[in-house]
Short mmCIF file of C-alpha atoms and ligand atoms in Angstrom, two decimals:
data_model
loop_
_atom_site.label_atom_id
_atom_site.label_comp_id
_atom_site.label_asym_id
_atom_site.label_seq_id
_atom_site.Cartn_x
_atom_site.Cartn_y
_atom_site.Cartn_z
CA MET A 1 81.83 100.94 192.98
CA LYS A 2 79.03 99.48 190.56
CA LEU A 3 80.31 96.62 189.07
CA GLY A 4 77.79 96.40 185.86
CA GLY A 5 76.96 92.44 185.11
CA THR A 6 79.19 92.69 181.70
CA SER A 7 82.04 93.46 184.48
CA VAL A 8 82.00 90.56 186.26
CA ALA A 9 80.83 88.51 183.00
CA ASP A 10 83.35 85.60 183.71
CA ALA A 11 86.57 85.13 185.43
CA ASP A 12 88.35 87.08 182.84
CA ALA A 13 86.28 89.94 183.79
CA ILE A 14 85.91 89.42 187.15
CA ALA A 15 90.17 89.26 187.24
CA ARG A 16 90.17 93.20 185.53
CA VAL A 17 87.08 94.63 188.00
CA ILE A 18 90.08 92.66 190.95
CA ALA A 19 92.61 94.45 189.72
CA ILE A 20 90.32 98.22 188.95
CA VAL A 21 89.07 98.07 193.24
CA ARG A 22 92.59 96.96 194.45
CA ALA A 23 93.60 100.35 192.79
CA GLU A 24 90.97 102.40 194.10
CA ALA A 25 91.11 100.85 197.80
CA GLU A 26 94.71 101.59 197.87
CA SER A 27 94.58 105.23 196.88
CA ARG A 28 92.41 105.64 199.55
CA ALA A 29 92.84 106.73 203.34
CA ALA A 30 92.94 103.18 205.25
CA ASP A 31 89.83 104.03 206.72
CA LYS A 32 87.61 104.80 203.32
CA PRO A 33 87.96 102.11 201.68
CA PRO A 34 85.79 101.77 198.46
CA VAL A 35 82.08 100.10 198.42
CA VAL A 36 81.25 97.76 195.78
CA ALA A 37 78.24 96.68 194.17
CA VAL A 38 77.80 93.95 191.97
CA SER A 39 74.91 93.48 189.41
CA ALA A 40 74.39 89.98 188.53
CA LEU A 41 77.07 87.58 185.77
CA ALA A 42 76.01 88.81 182.09
CA GLY A 43 73.02 87.94 180.98
CA VAL A 44 72.12 85.49 184.67
CA THR A 45 69.56 87.66 185.72
CA ASP A 46 67.36 87.14 181.94
CA ARG A 47 68.41 83.27 182.48
CA LEU A 48 67.17 83.80 186.10
CA ILE A 49 63.43 85.22 184.87
CA ASP A 50 63.34 82.81 181.98
CA ALA A 51 63.71 80.50 184.56
CA ALA A 52 60.17 81.89 186.20
CA HIS A 53 58.59 82.16 183.13
CA ARG A 54 59.18 78.26 182.68
CA ALA A 55 58.33 77.66 186.06
CA GLU A 56 55.12 79.73 185.47
CA ASP A 57 54.48 77.46 182.37
CA GLY A 58 54.52 74.10 184.74
CA ASP A 59 57.70 73.35 183.18
CA ALA A 60 59.44 71.86 186.24
CA ASP A 61 62.62 70.09 184.31
CA GLY A 62 62.79 72.84 182.19
CA ALA A 63 63.58 75.32 185.38
CA THR A 64 65.34 73.53 186.99
CA ALA A 65 67.88 72.47 183.65
CA SER A 66 68.40 76.11 183.34
CA LEU A 67 68.87 76.60 186.83
CA ASN A 68 71.92 73.65 187.01
CA GLU A 69 73.65 75.83 183.96
CA LEU A 70 74.22 79.06 185.43
CA LEU A 71 75.22 77.15 189.33
CA GLU A 72 78.32 75.74 186.50
CA ARG A 73 78.70 78.43 185.26
CA HIS A 74 79.10 80.87 188.68
CA LEU A 75 81.07 77.56 190.02
CA ALA A 76 83.62 77.89 187.25
CA ALA A 77 84.26 81.84 187.34
CA ALA A 78 84.12 79.97 191.34
CA SER A 79 86.67 77.69 190.60
CA ALA A 80 89.46 79.69 188.60
CA LEU A 81 89.51 82.77 191.43
CA THR A 82 89.78 80.89 194.36
CA SER A 83 90.92 77.72 195.93
CA GLY A 84 91.49 75.95 199.08
CA LYS A 85 89.39 77.10 202.19
CA ARG A 86 88.06 79.98 200.65
CA HIS A 87 86.76 78.15 197.67
CA VAL A 88 85.37 75.13 199.53
CA GLU A 89 83.42 77.83 201.38
CA LEU A 90 82.51 79.91 198.22
CA VAL A 91 80.83 76.42 196.34
CA ALA A 92 78.49 75.53 199.35
CA ALA A 93 77.49 78.98 199.87
CA VAL A 94 76.84 79.15 195.62
CA ARG A 95 75.26 76.02 195.88
CA GLU A 96 73.03 77.25 198.67
CA GLU A 97 71.92 79.34 196.62
CA PHE A 98 70.96 78.20 193.63
CA ALA A 99 69.14 75.02 195.53
CA GLY A 100 67.04 77.16 197.24
CA VAL A 101 66.11 78.91 194.09
CA VAL A 102 65.51 75.56 192.06
CA GLY A 103 63.10 74.65 194.93
CA MET A 104 61.33 77.81 194.76
CA MET A 105 61.01 77.19 190.90
CA ARG A 106 59.79 73.46 191.39
CA ALA A 107 56.81 74.95 193.55
CA LEU A 108 56.33 77.69 191.75
CA ALA A 109 55.88 75.01 188.66
CA VAL A 110 53.37 72.91 190.64
CA LEU A 111 51.11 76.14 191.39
CA ARG A 112 51.89 77.37 187.67
CA GLU A 113 52.00 80.63 189.14
CA VAL A 114 54.86 83.01 190.04
CA SER A 115 53.51 86.34 192.40
CA PRO A 116 56.37 89.28 192.12
CA ARG A 117 57.08 88.80 195.23
CA SER A 118 58.33 84.73 194.34
CA PHE A 119 59.52 86.05 191.04
CA ASP A 120 62.44 88.45 193.73
CA ALA A 121 63.03 85.79 195.39
CA SER A 122 64.27 83.83 192.82
CA VAL A 123 65.87 86.78 190.47
CA ALA A 124 67.53 87.92 193.96
CA ALA A 125 69.67 85.07 192.77
CA GLY A 126 71.86 86.13 190.68
CA GLU A 127 73.57 89.33 192.24
CA LEU A 128 73.96 87.32 195.82
CA ALA A 129 76.06 84.83 193.70
CA SER A 130 77.88 87.25 192.07
CA SER A 131 78.51 89.61 194.69
CA ARG A 132 80.15 86.33 197.31
CA ILE A 133 82.12 85.07 194.19
CA VAL A 134 83.66 88.49 193.99
CA ALA A 135 83.76 88.95 197.93
CA ALA A 136 86.06 85.73 198.02
CA ALA A 137 87.87 86.96 194.39
CA LEU A 138 88.81 90.34 195.71
CA ALA A 139 90.18 88.07 199.07
CA GLU A 140 91.83 86.13 197.37
CA ARG A 141 94.40 88.54 196.16
CA GLY A 142 94.97 89.84 199.51
CA VAL A 143 92.22 93.09 199.82
CA PRO A 144 90.61 92.78 202.75
CA ALA A 145 87.14 92.57 201.53
CA VAL A 146 83.87 90.85 202.92
CA TRP A 147 80.81 90.36 201.70
CA VAL A 148 77.32 91.31 202.75
CA ASP A 149 74.12 90.33 202.75
CA ALA A 150 72.39 93.56 200.61
CA ARG A 151 69.13 92.29 202.19
CA THR A 152 70.22 93.70 205.63
CA ILE A 153 71.26 97.03 204.32
CA VAL A 154 68.54 98.30 201.52
CA ILE A 155 65.15 98.73 202.70
CA THR A 156 62.57 99.04 200.66
CA ASP A 157 59.26 99.03 200.64
CA ALA A 158 56.95 96.55 198.93
CA GLU A 159 56.29 97.25 196.26
CA HIS A 160 57.99 94.02 194.14
CA THR A 161 59.79 93.96 190.90
CA GLY A 162 60.21 97.66 191.19
CA ALA A 163 60.82 98.79 195.20
CA ALA A 164 61.62 102.01 196.33
CA PRO A 165 64.39 102.41 199.22
CA GLN A 166 63.53 103.64 202.49
CA MET A 167 66.44 106.31 202.78
CA ALA A 168 66.12 106.94 206.57
CA GLU A 169 65.93 102.91 207.26
CA THR A 170 68.79 102.07 204.69
CA CYS A 171 71.58 105.10 205.87
CA ALA A 172 71.28 103.84 209.30
CA ARG A 173 72.00 100.39 208.01
CA THR A 174 74.39 102.04 206.35
CA SER A 175 76.41 103.41 208.55
CA GLN A 176 76.06 101.17 211.12
CA SER A 177 77.42 98.45 209.11
CA LEU A 178 79.49 99.53 206.28
CA GLY A 179 80.89 102.43 208.58
CA ARG A 180 82.08 99.82 211.03
CA LEU A 181 83.27 98.26 207.80
CA ALA A 182 84.72 101.05 206.72
CA ALA A 183 86.65 101.91 210.26
CA GLY A 184 88.32 98.46 209.83
CA GLY A 185 89.60 99.21 206.48
CA GLN A 186 87.60 96.69 205.01
CA VAL A 187 86.21 96.28 201.21
CA ALA A 188 82.44 95.69 201.74
CA VAL A 189 81.14 93.98 198.32
CA LEU A 190 77.55 93.97 197.91
CA GLY A 191 74.78 92.75 195.18
CA GLY A 192 73.45 95.37 193.46
CA PHE A 193 69.53 95.78 192.40
CA ILE A 194 68.47 93.43 195.12
CA GLY A 195 66.99 94.90 198.69
CA ALA A 196 64.48 93.71 201.62
CA THR A 197 61.59 94.68 203.41
CA VAL A 198 61.98 95.65 207.11
CA GLN A 199 60.56 92.37 207.85
CA GLY A 200 62.79 91.20 205.73
CA ILE A 201 61.26 90.02 202.02
CA THR A 202 63.44 89.78 199.64
CA THR A 203 62.85 92.95 196.98
CA THR A 204 64.47 93.80 193.33
CA LEU A 205 65.08 97.51 192.67
CA GLY A 206 63.91 97.01 189.15
CA ARG A 207 65.98 95.98 185.84
CA GLY A 208 69.20 97.70 185.32
CA GLY A 209 68.69 99.05 189.24
CA SER A 210 72.54 97.80 190.03
CA ASP A 211 73.33 101.29 189.29
CA TYR A 212 70.20 102.42 191.42
CA SER A 213 71.73 100.36 194.65
CA ALA A 214 75.27 101.89 194.42
CA ALA A 215 73.71 105.60 194.55
CA ILE A 216 72.00 105.31 197.94
CA ILE A 217 74.65 103.39 199.86
CA GLY A 218 76.63 106.13 198.36
CA ALA A 219 74.38 108.58 198.83
CA CYS A 220 73.95 107.06 202.31
CA LEU A 221 77.51 106.78 202.95
CA GLY A 222 78.53 110.71 202.20
CA VAL A 223 80.88 109.61 199.55
CA ASP A 224 82.57 111.34 197.76
CA GLU A 225 81.67 110.31 194.24
CA ILE A 226 79.76 107.60 192.40
CA GLN A 227 80.98 105.58 190.05
CA ILE A 228 79.55 103.05 187.90
CA TRP A 229 81.51 100.68 185.44
CA THR A 230 80.38 99.25 183.02
CA ASP A 231 80.78 98.25 179.02
CA VAL A 232 81.03 101.36 176.77
CA ASP A 233 83.15 104.42 177.91
CA GLY A 234 80.64 106.51 179.56
CA MET A 235 77.45 107.89 178.27
CA LEU A 236 77.50 108.31 174.96
CA THR A 237 75.30 111.01 172.25
CA ALA A 238 73.72 108.54 171.36
CA ASP A 239 72.08 104.36 171.53
CA PRO A 240 75.33 102.84 169.97
CA ARG A 241 72.61 100.27 169.55
CA VAL A 242 71.18 102.61 167.28
CA ILE A 243 73.82 105.06 166.27
CA ALA A 244 77.02 103.67 164.94
CA GLN A 245 79.90 105.71 166.56
CA PRO A 246 78.32 107.96 169.06
CA ARG A 247 80.72 109.63 170.59
CA LEU A 248 81.61 110.05 174.46
CA VAL A 249 79.81 113.55 176.60
CA ARG A 250 82.59 113.99 179.53
CA GLN A 251 80.56 115.63 181.24
CA LEU A 252 76.73 116.27 181.85
CA SER A 253 74.15 117.82 185.02
CA PHE A 254 72.52 115.21 186.71
CA ALA A 255 69.48 116.51 185.23
CA GLU A 256 70.59 115.74 181.99
CA ALA A 257 71.69 112.58 183.07
CA SER A 258 67.95 111.96 184.43
CA GLU A 259 66.35 113.09 180.90
CA LEU A 260 68.86 110.58 179.15
CA ALA A 261 68.59 107.56 181.67
CA TYR A 262 64.58 108.03 182.02
CA PHE A 263 63.91 108.95 177.91
CA GLY A 264 66.60 104.75 177.11
CA ALA A 265 70.06 105.58 177.98
CA LYS A 266 70.11 102.42 179.45
CA VAL A 267 74.24 102.72 181.05
CA LEU A 268 72.44 104.98 184.01
CA HIS A 269 69.29 103.64 185.92
CA PRO A 270 66.50 106.19 185.89
CA SER A 271 66.58 106.31 189.47
CA THR A 272 70.33 106.34 189.94
CA ILE A 273 70.64 110.37 189.52
CA LEU A 274 67.92 110.90 192.68
CA PRO A 275 70.37 110.28 195.42
CA ALA A 276 73.14 111.17 194.26
CA VAL A 277 71.02 114.92 193.31
CA ALA A 278 69.64 114.47 197.50
CA LYS A 279 73.24 115.04 198.62
CA ASN A 280 75.33 116.35 195.60
CA ILE A 281 77.90 113.23 195.07
CA PRO A 282 79.11 113.81 191.52
CA VAL A 283 78.81 110.47 189.18
CA ARG A 284 81.46 108.53 186.74
CA ILE A 285 80.65 106.18 184.49
CA LEU A 286 83.63 104.25 183.47
CA ASN A 287 85.10 101.46 181.31
CA SER A 288 86.14 99.12 182.96
CA ARG A 289 88.05 97.54 180.35
CA ARG A 290 90.15 100.94 179.74
CA PRO A 291 90.02 101.52 183.25
CA ASP A 292 92.21 104.75 182.84
CA SER A 293 89.43 106.91 180.55
CA ASP A 294 88.23 109.72 182.36
CA GLY A 295 84.74 108.18 180.88
CA THR A 296 81.66 110.77 181.53
CA LEU A 297 81.30 113.14 184.96
CA ILE A 298 78.22 113.81 185.75
CA THR A 299 77.69 116.47 189.17
CA ALA A 300 74.80 119.18 189.86
CA ALA A 301 76.39 122.43 187.33
CA ALA A 302 75.40 122.33 183.67
CA ARG A 303 78.40 122.01 181.53
CA PRO A 304 79.46 125.33 179.51
CA ALA A 305 77.51 126.85 177.45
CA ASP A 306 79.03 125.77 173.52
CA GLY A 307 76.23 125.88 171.59
CA GLN A 308 76.13 122.07 171.12
CA LEU A 309 73.18 119.67 172.44
CA THR A 310 74.22 116.77 175.19
CA ALA A 311 73.13 113.72 173.76
CA ILE A 312 70.14 111.66 172.26
CA ALA A 313 68.15 108.75 174.31
CA CYS A 314 65.44 106.76 172.58
CA LYS A 315 62.99 104.48 174.04
CA ARG A 316 61.02 101.61 172.06
CA ASP A 317 58.29 100.13 171.59
CA VAL A 318 55.74 102.29 173.77
CA THR A 319 51.78 103.03 173.04
CA VAL A 320 50.66 106.31 172.87
CA ILE A 321 47.10 106.30 173.83
CA ASP A 322 44.45 109.41 172.16
CA ILE A 323 41.76 110.46 175.17
CA THR A 324 39.02 112.77 172.73
CA SER A 325 36.38 114.52 174.71
CA THR A 326 34.27 117.65 172.51
CA ARG A 327 32.41 118.46 175.99
CA MET A 328 34.73 117.74 178.45
CA LEU A 329 38.11 118.81 177.15
CA MET A 330 37.38 121.78 179.07
CA ALA A 331 35.75 121.42 181.73
CA HIS A 332 37.86 121.79 184.49
CA GLY A 333 38.49 118.45 186.53
CA PHE A 334 38.60 116.56 183.16
CA LEU A 335 42.76 116.47 183.56
CA ARG A 336 42.44 115.30 186.56
CA ARG A 337 40.07 112.30 186.49
CA LEU A 338 42.10 111.21 183.23
CA PHE A 339 44.59 110.98 185.02
CA GLU A 340 43.28 109.59 187.58
CA VAL A 341 42.56 106.45 185.71
CA PHE A 342 46.46 106.17 185.35
CA GLU A 343 47.73 106.74 188.75
CA ARG A 344 45.21 103.92 189.84
CA PHE A 345 46.43 101.28 187.83
CA ARG A 346 50.23 102.44 188.94
CA THR A 347 51.22 102.88 185.17
CA ALA A 348 53.58 106.72 184.76
CA VAL A 349 52.96 108.29 181.93
CA ASP A 350 56.29 108.90 179.48
CA VAL A 351 55.35 111.77 177.31
CA VAL A 352 51.44 114.54 177.19
CA THR A 353 50.50 116.36 174.47
CA THR A 354 46.87 118.51 174.82
CA SER A 355 44.80 120.21 171.85
CA GLU A 356 41.51 121.14 171.77
CA VAL A 357 40.26 119.28 171.67
CA SER A 358 42.13 115.76 172.86
CA VAL A 359 45.53 114.44 175.37
CA SER A 360 48.41 112.53 173.99
CA VAL A 361 50.23 109.99 176.07
CA THR A 362 52.84 107.40 175.88
CA VAL A 363 53.47 104.49 178.39
CA ASP A 364 55.68 102.06 178.33
CA ASP A 365 54.42 99.40 179.95
CA THR A 366 50.83 97.96 179.09
CA ARG A 367 50.39 95.82 181.65
CA ARG A 368 47.76 96.93 182.66
CA LEU A 369 46.43 98.62 179.45
CA ASP A 370 43.04 97.74 179.22
CA ALA A 371 41.89 98.17 182.72
CA ILE A 372 43.17 101.81 181.41
CA VAL A 373 41.69 101.55 177.98
CA ASP A 374 38.02 100.72 179.70
CA ASN A 375 38.45 103.34 182.70
CA LEU A 376 38.87 106.33 179.58
CA ARG A 377 36.28 105.19 178.00
CA SER A 378 33.70 106.27 180.55
CA PHE A 379 34.20 109.44 179.68
CA ALA A 380 35.76 109.92 176.56
CA ASP A 381 37.05 108.58 172.98
CA VAL A 382 40.32 106.62 173.03
CA ALA A 383 42.72 105.01 170.95
CA CYS A 384 45.91 103.64 171.34
CA GLU A 385 48.36 102.94 168.73
CA PRO A 386 50.83 100.25 169.86
CA GLN A 387 55.06 99.66 167.93
CA MET A 388 55.79 103.52 168.71
CA ALA A 389 58.86 105.51 170.18
CA ILE A 390 60.39 107.98 172.25
CA ILE A 391 63.58 110.49 170.69
CA CYS A 392 64.56 112.57 174.03
CA ALA A 393 67.01 115.17 172.56
CA VAL A 394 69.03 116.97 175.35
CA GLY A 395 70.69 119.84 176.42
CA GLU A 396 71.20 122.38 179.35
CA ASN A 397 71.48 124.52 176.09
CA LEU A 398 68.00 124.05 174.22
CA ARG A 399 67.33 126.57 177.03
CA ALA A 400 69.67 129.17 175.88
CA ASP A 401 69.71 128.74 172.07
CA PRO A 402 66.26 128.30 170.14
CA THR A 403 67.48 127.07 166.76
CA LEU A 404 69.02 124.24 168.54
CA PHE A 405 65.29 122.78 168.89
CA VAL A 406 64.65 124.65 165.35
CA ARG A 407 67.83 121.93 163.68
CA ALA A 408 65.98 119.04 165.53
CA VAL A 409 62.89 119.75 164.24
CA THR A 410 64.56 120.64 160.44
CA ALA A 411 66.05 117.25 159.90
CA LEU A 412 63.38 115.39 161.05
CA GLU A 413 61.46 116.67 158.08
CA ARG A 414 61.03 113.92 156.09
CA VAL A 415 60.28 111.88 159.11
CA PRO A 416 56.65 111.52 159.79
CA LEU A 417 56.33 112.83 163.55
CA ARG A 418 53.32 112.28 165.67
CA LEU A 419 53.82 114.47 168.90
CA VAL A 420 56.72 116.74 169.43
CA SER A 421 56.89 118.32 172.93
CA GLN A 422 59.21 121.19 175.35
CA ALA A 423 58.62 120.82 178.18
CA ALA A 424 59.10 123.59 180.97
CA SER A 425 62.82 123.73 181.87
CA ARG A 426 63.10 124.00 178.36
CA ARG A 427 66.28 120.41 178.33
CA ASN A 428 64.88 118.87 176.05
CA VAL A 429 62.48 117.99 173.40
CA THR A 430 60.80 115.32 173.10
CA PHE A 431 59.43 113.54 170.07
CA VAL A 432 57.64 110.84 169.40
CA LEU A 433 57.34 108.50 166.17
CA ARG A 434 56.37 105.42 164.18
CA ASP A 435 59.47 102.77 166.29
CA VAL A 436 60.35 101.34 163.23
CA ASP A 437 61.20 104.86 161.99
CA VAL A 438 64.15 105.14 165.11
CA PRO A 439 67.19 104.07 163.41
CA ASN A 440 66.27 106.82 160.78
CA ALA A 441 65.44 109.29 162.66
CA MET A 442 68.21 109.10 164.99
CA THR A 443 71.24 109.21 161.82
CA ARG A 444 69.59 112.21 161.15
CA LEU A 445 69.63 114.43 164.69
CA HIS A 446 73.07 112.19 165.54
CA ASP A 447 74.34 113.36 161.56
CA GLU A 448 73.11 116.78 162.53
CA PHE A 449 74.30 117.32 165.74
CA PHE A 450 77.04 115.11 166.03
CA ARG A 451 78.54 114.30 163.29
CA ALA A 452 81.68 115.45 161.17
CA SER A 453 83.09 117.14 163.73
CA VAL A 454 86.32 117.83 163.22
CA HIS A 455 87.15 118.39 166.44
CA HIS A 456 85.87 116.92 169.39
CA GLU A 457 86.93 117.30 172.92
CA GLY A 458 84.32 116.26 175.39
CA THR A 459 80.80 117.83 174.27
CA ARG A 460 82.93 121.05 172.14
CA LEU A 461 81.54 120.13 169.01
CA THR A 462 83.30 121.54 164.95
CA LYS A 463 80.97 121.63 162.77
CA SER A 464 82.31 121.00 159.43
CA PHE A 465 79.64 121.52 156.58
P1 LIG B 501 75.78 97.01 182.75
O1 LIG B 501 75.85 95.25 182.83
O2 LIG B 501 77.16 97.62 182.43
O3 LIG B 501 74.83 97.73 183.65
P2 LIG B 501 74.25 97.90 180.81
O4 LIG B 501 74.37 97.21 179.56
O5 LIG B 501 72.71 98.01 181.68
O6 LIG B 501 74.96 97.82 181.42
O7 LIG B 501 74.27 99.82 180.66
C1 LIG B 501 75.42 99.59 178.37
C2 LIG B 501 75.09 99.74 177.33
O8 LIG B 501 73.93 100.37 177.70
C3 LIG B 501 76.02 100.02 177.28
O9 LIG B 501 76.63 99.04 176.10
C4 LIG B 501 75.48 100.61 175.58
O10 LIG B 501 74.33 99.90 174.53
C5 LIG B 501 73.66 100.52 176.37
N1 LIG B 501 73.24 101.73 176.33
C6 LIG B 501 72.07 102.79 175.81
N2 LIG B 501 72.27 103.70 175.09
C7 LIG B 501 73.51 104.39 175.32
C8 LIG B 501 74.07 105.97 175.99
N3 LIG B 501 73.13 106.88 176.14
N4 LIG B 501 75.23 105.80 176.55
C9 LIG B 501 76.12 104.72 177.06
N5 LIG B 501 75.13 103.33 176.68
C10 LIG B 501 74.48 103.19 176.73
N1 LIG B 502 70.83 91.82 186.42
C1 LIG B 502 69.88 92.88 187.28
C2 LIG B 502 69.42 93.23 184.95
O1 LIG B 502 69.73 92.97 184.75
C3 LIG B 502 70.98 94.72 187.42
C4 LIG B 502 71.44 95.32 187.26
O2 LIG B 502 72.18 94.44 186.41
O3 LIG B 502 71.73 96.21 186.42
O4 LIG B 502 68.56 94.33 185.45
MG1 LIG B 503 72.99 98.18 183.60
#
């Protein structure tokens, strides 16, 4: 069970998820209790990152003041949820966690430098504190919960701020430590998002990484289901921040979920599905404010053919890079040379299209863009276009029904499209367009496929004209 930031935003929200965890624990065999991965309280990771930036600017007092506010917020939750000796111990642990970060930020402010390694050590405080609070709050209400330091379990490489798990080591530790707790009927509670190298250096799995933590641990334990508890009813047909009333997608395939997560459906971290696929474990997205609704179930099986798209995602503020070379493009080895540049600067490419004389790619991580462009210019002409976006229409049915593609393109006929791509899997159609055109384009696409349904049962839509 992964509890997202808004699901643990404050004492009231934590009280709600405690009821959810308790019900799950009670419905299961005594030696198969749930394992709980907790995000930082809502907004805390953003605030910790902001404090790190202040430290980088040399503003030690600003960073400290901000951390003290965060500490107060955690102490308020701790006071509302625990009492007596448990409260005293929890407060001491949370204070110690924040004192550690304050000390670190003050040192970093002197250096005016926050390395990725120091960054991870600082932001991990959010999950370390929240998971301690949730564990204590569960215990306070009689659920046999034990806090576990995720850094002793989730072992990763040293790619700070976006570390990848080392599954063999992680699984060995998971089954040893969490397996023992489960056998004793205890609910293990640990922070999501964080891990450590084998040397014990704190790492993080990238923003939104608590989903990934839950899937990694779930895969190691071979659980029946990975539950992602969040603030929406499940995977929706579009980002609710872009489309006012998207619909719930009741079921989708791992492949569809991966595409949607990768192309912007923030409700799921893009890597979450990987461990689940490896062990064929269903992933369910659920709303902690409406625990009785069914949510979205993600499984290996493709959805039944109902002639529809599954959902639309958008990834905003990407950069298009056009690489043109009249001499070289058809020469063998050109593409290798081109993509080696992206590999050298560890930058992922999202969409690729080629024509006879040019290759266009999109990237969203522009930290090393200047170096990439410089390198590409040694053998091609290069032009960059920022403030672009990707819209990705996803559905297993795209493969079987070519009219879906036509309908999608037709729905966008008045929107200037920069690139259009359909990959071999034919599970998605990807459009690259100006970021300012996203609301209009998303509305048109969503209207075409999901509006005016007279009947909506998950993804079964009947369109009325
Ligand atoms: P949590 O803190 O629980 O991890 P997130 O904010 O990371 O929550 O993810 C949930 C949010 O994802 C939703 O509130 C919603 O705004 C956003 N979102 C974007 N696209 C989608 C989508 N297709 N379906 C559901 N939610 C989406
Ligand atoms: N707290 C982390 C973040 O905000 C991880 C997560 O919430 O999944 O990115
Ligand atoms: Mg999230």
